[in-house]
mmCIF file with all atom_site columns, C-alpha atoms in Angstrom:
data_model
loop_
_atom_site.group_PDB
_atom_site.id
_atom_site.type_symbol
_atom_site.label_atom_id
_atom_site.label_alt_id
_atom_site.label_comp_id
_atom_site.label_asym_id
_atom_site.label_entity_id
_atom_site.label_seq_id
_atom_site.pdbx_PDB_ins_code
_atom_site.Cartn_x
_atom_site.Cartn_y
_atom_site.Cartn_z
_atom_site.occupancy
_atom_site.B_iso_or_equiv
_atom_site.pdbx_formal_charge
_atom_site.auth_seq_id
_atom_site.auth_comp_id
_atom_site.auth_asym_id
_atom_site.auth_atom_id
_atom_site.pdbx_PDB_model_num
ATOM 1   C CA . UNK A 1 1   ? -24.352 48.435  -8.999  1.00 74.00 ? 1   UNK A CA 1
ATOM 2   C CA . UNK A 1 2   ? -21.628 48.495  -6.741  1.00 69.00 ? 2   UNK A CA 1
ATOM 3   C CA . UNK A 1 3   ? -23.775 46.743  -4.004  1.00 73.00 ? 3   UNK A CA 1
ATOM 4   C CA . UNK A 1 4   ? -24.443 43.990  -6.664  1.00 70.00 ? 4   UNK A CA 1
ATOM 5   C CA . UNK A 1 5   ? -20.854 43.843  -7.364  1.00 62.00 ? 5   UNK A CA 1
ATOM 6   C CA . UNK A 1 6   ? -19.529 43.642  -3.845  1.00 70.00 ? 6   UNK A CA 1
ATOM 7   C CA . UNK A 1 7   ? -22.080 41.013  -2.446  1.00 62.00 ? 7   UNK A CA 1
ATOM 8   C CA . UNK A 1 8   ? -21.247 38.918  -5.952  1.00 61.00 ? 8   UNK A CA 1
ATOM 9   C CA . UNK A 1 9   ? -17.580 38.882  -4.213  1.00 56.00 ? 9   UNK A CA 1
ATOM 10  C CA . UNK A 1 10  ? -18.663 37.893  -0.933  1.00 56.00 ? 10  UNK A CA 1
ATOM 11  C CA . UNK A 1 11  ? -20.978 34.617  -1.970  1.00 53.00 ? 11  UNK A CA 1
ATOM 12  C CA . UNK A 1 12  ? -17.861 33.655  -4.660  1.00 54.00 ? 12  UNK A CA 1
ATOM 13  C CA . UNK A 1 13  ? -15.739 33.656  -1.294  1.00 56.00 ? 13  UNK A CA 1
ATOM 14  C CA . UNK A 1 14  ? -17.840 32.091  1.035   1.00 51.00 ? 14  UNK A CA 1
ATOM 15  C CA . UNK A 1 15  ? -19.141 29.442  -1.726  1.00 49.00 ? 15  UNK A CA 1
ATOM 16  C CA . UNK A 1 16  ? -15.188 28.456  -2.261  1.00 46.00 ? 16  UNK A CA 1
ATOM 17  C CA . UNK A 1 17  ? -14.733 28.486  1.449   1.00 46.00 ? 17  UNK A CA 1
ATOM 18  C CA . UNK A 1 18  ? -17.658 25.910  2.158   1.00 46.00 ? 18  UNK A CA 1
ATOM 19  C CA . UNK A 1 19  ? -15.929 23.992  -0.819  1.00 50.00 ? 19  UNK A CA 1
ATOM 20  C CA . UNK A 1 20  ? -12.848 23.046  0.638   1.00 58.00 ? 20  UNK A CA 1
ATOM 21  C CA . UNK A 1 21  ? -14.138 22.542  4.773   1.00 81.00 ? 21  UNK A CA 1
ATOM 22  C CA . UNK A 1 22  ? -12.648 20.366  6.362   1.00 93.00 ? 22  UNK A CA 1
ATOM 23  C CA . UNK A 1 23  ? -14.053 17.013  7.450   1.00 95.00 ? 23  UNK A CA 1
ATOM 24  C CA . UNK A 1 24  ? -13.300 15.100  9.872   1.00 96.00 ? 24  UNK A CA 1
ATOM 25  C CA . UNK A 1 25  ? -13.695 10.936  9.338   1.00 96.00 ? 25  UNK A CA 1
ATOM 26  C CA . UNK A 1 26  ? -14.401 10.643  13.422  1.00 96.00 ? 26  UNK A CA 1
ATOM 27  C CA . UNK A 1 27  ? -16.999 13.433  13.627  1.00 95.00 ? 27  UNK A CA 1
ATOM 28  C CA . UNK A 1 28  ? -18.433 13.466  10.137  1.00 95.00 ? 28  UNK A CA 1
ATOM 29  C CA . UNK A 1 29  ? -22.338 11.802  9.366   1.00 95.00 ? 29  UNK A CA 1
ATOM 30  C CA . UNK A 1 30  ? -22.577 10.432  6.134   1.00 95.00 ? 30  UNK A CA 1
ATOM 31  C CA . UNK A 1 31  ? -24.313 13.185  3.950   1.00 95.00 ? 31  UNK A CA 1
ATOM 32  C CA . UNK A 1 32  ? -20.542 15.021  5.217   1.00 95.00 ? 32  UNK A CA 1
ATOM 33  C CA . UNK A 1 33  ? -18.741 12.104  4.502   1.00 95.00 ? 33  UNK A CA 1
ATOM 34  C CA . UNK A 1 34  ? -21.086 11.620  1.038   1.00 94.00 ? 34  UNK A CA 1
ATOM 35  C CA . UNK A 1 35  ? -19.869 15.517  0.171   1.00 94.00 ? 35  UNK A CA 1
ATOM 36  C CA . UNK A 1 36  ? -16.560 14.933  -0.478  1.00 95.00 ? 36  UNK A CA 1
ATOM 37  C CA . UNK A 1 37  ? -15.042 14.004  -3.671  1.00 93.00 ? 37  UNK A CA 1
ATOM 38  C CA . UNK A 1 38  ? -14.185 10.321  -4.295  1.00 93.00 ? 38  UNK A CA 1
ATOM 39  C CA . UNK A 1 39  ? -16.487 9.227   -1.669  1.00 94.00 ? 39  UNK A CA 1
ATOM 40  C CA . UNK A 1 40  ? -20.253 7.751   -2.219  1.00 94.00 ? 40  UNK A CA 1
ATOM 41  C CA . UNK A 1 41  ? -22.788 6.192   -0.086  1.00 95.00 ? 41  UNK A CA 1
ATOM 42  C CA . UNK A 1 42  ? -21.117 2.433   0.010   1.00 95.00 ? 42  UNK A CA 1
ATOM 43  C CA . UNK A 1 43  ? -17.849 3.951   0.994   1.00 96.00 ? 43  UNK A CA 1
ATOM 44  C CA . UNK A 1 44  ? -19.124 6.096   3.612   1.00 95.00 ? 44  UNK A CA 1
ATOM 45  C CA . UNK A 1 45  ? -21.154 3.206   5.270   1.00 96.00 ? 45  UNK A CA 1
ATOM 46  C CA . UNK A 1 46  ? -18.226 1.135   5.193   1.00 96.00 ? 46  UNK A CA 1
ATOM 47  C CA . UNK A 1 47  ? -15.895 4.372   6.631   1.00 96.00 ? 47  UNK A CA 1
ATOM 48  C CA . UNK A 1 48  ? -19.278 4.613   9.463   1.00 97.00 ? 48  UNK A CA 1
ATOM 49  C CA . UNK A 1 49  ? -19.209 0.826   10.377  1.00 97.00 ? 49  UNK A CA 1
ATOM 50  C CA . UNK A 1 50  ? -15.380 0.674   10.781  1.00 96.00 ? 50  UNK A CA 1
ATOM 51  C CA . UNK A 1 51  ? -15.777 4.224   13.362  1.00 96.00 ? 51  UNK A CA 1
ATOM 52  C CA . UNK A 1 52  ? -18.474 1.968   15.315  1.00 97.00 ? 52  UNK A CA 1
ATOM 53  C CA . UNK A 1 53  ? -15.443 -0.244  16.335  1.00 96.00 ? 53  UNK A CA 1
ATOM 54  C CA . UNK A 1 54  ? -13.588 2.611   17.346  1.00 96.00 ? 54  UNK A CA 1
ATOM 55  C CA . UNK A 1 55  ? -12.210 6.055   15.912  1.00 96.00 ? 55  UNK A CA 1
ATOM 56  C CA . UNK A 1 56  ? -9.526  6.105   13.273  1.00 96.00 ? 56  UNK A CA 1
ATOM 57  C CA . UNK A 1 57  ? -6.260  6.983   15.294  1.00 96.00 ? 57  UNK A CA 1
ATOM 58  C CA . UNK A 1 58  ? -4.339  8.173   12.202  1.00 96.00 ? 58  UNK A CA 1
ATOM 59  C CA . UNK A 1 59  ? -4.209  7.862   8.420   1.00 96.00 ? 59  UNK A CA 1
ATOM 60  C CA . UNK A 1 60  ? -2.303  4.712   8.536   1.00 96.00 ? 60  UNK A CA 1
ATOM 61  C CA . UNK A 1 61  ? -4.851  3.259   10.824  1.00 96.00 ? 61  UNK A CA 1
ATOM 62  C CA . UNK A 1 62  ? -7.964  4.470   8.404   1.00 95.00 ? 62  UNK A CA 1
ATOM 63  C CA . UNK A 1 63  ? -6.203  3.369   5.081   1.00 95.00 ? 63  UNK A CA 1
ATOM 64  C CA . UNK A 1 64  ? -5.699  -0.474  6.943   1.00 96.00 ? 64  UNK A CA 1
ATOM 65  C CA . UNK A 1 65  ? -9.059  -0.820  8.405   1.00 96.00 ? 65  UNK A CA 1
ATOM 66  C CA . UNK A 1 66  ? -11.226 0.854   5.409   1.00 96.00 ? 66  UNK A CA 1
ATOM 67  C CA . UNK A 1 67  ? -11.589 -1.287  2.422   1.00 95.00 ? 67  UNK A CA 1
ATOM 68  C CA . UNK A 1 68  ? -11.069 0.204   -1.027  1.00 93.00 ? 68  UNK A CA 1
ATOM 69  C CA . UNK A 1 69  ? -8.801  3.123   0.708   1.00 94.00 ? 69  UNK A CA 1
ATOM 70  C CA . UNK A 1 70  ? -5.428  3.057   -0.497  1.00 93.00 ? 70  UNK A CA 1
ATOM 71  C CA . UNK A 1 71  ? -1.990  5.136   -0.301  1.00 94.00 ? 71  UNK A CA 1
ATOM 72  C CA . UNK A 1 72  ? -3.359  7.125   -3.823  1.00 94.00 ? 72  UNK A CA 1
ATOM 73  C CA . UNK A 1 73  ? -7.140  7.389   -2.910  1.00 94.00 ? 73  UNK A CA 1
ATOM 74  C CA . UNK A 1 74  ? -5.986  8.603   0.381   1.00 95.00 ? 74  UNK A CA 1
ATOM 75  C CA . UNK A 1 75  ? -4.472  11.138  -0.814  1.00 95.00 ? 75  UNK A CA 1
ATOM 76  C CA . UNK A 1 76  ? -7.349  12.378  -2.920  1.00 95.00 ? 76  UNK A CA 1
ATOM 77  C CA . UNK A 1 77  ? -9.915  12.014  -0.045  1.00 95.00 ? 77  UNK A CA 1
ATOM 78  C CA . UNK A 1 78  ? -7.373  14.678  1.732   1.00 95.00 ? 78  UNK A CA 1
ATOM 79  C CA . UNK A 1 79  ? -6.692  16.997  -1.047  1.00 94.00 ? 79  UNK A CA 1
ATOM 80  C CA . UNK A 1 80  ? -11.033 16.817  -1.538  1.00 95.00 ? 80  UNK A CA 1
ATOM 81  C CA . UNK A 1 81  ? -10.948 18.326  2.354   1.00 95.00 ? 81  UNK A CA 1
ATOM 82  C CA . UNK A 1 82  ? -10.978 14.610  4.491   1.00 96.00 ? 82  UNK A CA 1
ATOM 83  C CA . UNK A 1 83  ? -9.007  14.299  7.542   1.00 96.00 ? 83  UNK A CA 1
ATOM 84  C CA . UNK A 1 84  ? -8.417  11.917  10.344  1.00 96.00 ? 84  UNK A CA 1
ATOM 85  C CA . UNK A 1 85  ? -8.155  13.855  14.127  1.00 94.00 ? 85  UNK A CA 1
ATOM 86  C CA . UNK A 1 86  ? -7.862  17.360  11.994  1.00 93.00 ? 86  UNK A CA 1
ATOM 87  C CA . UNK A 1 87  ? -4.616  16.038  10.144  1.00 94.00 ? 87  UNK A CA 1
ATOM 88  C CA . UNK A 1 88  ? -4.643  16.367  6.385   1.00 94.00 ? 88  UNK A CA 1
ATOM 89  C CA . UNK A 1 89  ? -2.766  13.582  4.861   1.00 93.00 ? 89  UNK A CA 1
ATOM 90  C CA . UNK A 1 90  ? 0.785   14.068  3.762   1.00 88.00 ? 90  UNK A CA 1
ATOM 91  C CA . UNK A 1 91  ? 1.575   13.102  0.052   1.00 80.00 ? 91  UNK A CA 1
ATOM 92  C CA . UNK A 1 92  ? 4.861   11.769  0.815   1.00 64.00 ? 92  UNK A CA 1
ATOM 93  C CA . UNK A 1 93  ? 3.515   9.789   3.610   1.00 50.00 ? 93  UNK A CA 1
ATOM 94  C CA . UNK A 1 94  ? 4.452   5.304   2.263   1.00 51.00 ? 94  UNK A CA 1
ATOM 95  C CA . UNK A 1 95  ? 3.527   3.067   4.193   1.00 50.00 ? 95  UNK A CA 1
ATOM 96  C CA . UNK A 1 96  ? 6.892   1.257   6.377   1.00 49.00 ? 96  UNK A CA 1
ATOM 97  C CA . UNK A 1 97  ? 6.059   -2.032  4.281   1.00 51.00 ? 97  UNK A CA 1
ATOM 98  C CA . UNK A 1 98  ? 6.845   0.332   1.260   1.00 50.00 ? 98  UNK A CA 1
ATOM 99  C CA . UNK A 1 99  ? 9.793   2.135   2.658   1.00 48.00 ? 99  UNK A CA 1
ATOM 100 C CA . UNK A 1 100 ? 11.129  -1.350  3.397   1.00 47.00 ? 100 UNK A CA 1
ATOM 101 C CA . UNK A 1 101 ? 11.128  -2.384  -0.080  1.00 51.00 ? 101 UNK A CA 1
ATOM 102 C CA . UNK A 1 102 ? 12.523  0.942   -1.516  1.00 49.00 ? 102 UNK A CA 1
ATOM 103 C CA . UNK A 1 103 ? 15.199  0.988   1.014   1.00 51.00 ? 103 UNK A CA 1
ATOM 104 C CA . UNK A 1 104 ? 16.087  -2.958  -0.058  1.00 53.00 ? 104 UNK A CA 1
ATOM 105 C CA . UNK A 1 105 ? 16.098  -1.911  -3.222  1.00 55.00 ? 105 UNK A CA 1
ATOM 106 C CA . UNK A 1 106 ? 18.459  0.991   -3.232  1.00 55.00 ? 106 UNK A CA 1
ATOM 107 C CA . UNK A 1 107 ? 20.417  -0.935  -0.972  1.00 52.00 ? 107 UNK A CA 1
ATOM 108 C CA . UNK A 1 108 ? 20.891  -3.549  -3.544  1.00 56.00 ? 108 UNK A CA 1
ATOM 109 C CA . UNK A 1 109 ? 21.891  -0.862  -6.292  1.00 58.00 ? 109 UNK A CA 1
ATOM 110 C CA . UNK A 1 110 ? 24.136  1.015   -4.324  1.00 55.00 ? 110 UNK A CA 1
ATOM 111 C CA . UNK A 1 111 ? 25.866  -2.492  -3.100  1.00 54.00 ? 111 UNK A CA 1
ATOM 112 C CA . UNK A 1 112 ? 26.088  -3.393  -7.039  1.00 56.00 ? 112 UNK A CA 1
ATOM 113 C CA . UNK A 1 113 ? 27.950  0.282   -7.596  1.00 59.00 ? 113 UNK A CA 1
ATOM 114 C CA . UNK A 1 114 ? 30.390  -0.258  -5.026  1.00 56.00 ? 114 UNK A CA 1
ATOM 115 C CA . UNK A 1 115 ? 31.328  -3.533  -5.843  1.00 56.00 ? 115 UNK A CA 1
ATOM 116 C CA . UNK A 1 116 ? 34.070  -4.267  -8.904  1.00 59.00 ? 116 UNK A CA 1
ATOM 117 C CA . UNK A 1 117 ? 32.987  -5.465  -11.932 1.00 57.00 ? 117 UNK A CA 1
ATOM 118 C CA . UNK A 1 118 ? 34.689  -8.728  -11.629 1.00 55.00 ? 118 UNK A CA 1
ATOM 119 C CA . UNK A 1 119 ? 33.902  -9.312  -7.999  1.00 51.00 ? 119 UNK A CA 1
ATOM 120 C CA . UNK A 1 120 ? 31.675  -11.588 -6.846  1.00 56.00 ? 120 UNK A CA 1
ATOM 121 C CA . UNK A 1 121 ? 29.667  -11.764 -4.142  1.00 51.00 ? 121 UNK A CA 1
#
């Protein structure tokens, strides 16, 4: 019983282990690609066709040049085990077109805090 017990433990930890490998978008064939969450068979062909033109350098660089792959989905693909040169994606990774507008933004509402409510300018 014990045996039964003990080699229960062992499959649950190397079944969870094999669930969350990583995979790598240069090195990965499509059934690896195909295997993890949020990706199917059109978006791994397209993630295969862009590689033929040459490897993904970084995150940034996959998101631009693989249609359908965003800042959010991104982030799923690397929580569901993807990664580009063995980096997971960070979460609080934007994009500088996006940290551009945020810092505009809070510029804008700190320069409207500062200034007197009569003042113009």
């Amino acid at each position: 019983m014990l045996k039964k017990l003990i080699a229960a433990v062992f499959v649950f930890i190397i079944g969870t282990g094999l669930a969350f490998a990583q995979v790598d978008v240069n090195k990965a064939d499509q059934a690896a690609l195909d295997g993890i969450k949020g990706i199917g068979p059109a978006m791994s062909k397209r993630i295969l066709d862009e590689r033929k033109k040459g490897e993904f350098k970084d995150w940034a660089d996959f998101e631009s040049r693989v249609k359908g792959v965003g800042e959010k989905s991104a982030v799923k693909l690397s929580d569901g085990g993807l990664t580009v040169n063995g980096q997971a994606r960070s979460k609080s990774a934007t994009s500088p077109k996006e940290a551009v507008k945020g810092f505009g933004k809070k510029a804008k509402e700190q320069d409207a805090q500062d200034k007197p409510s009569g003042a113009k300018g």
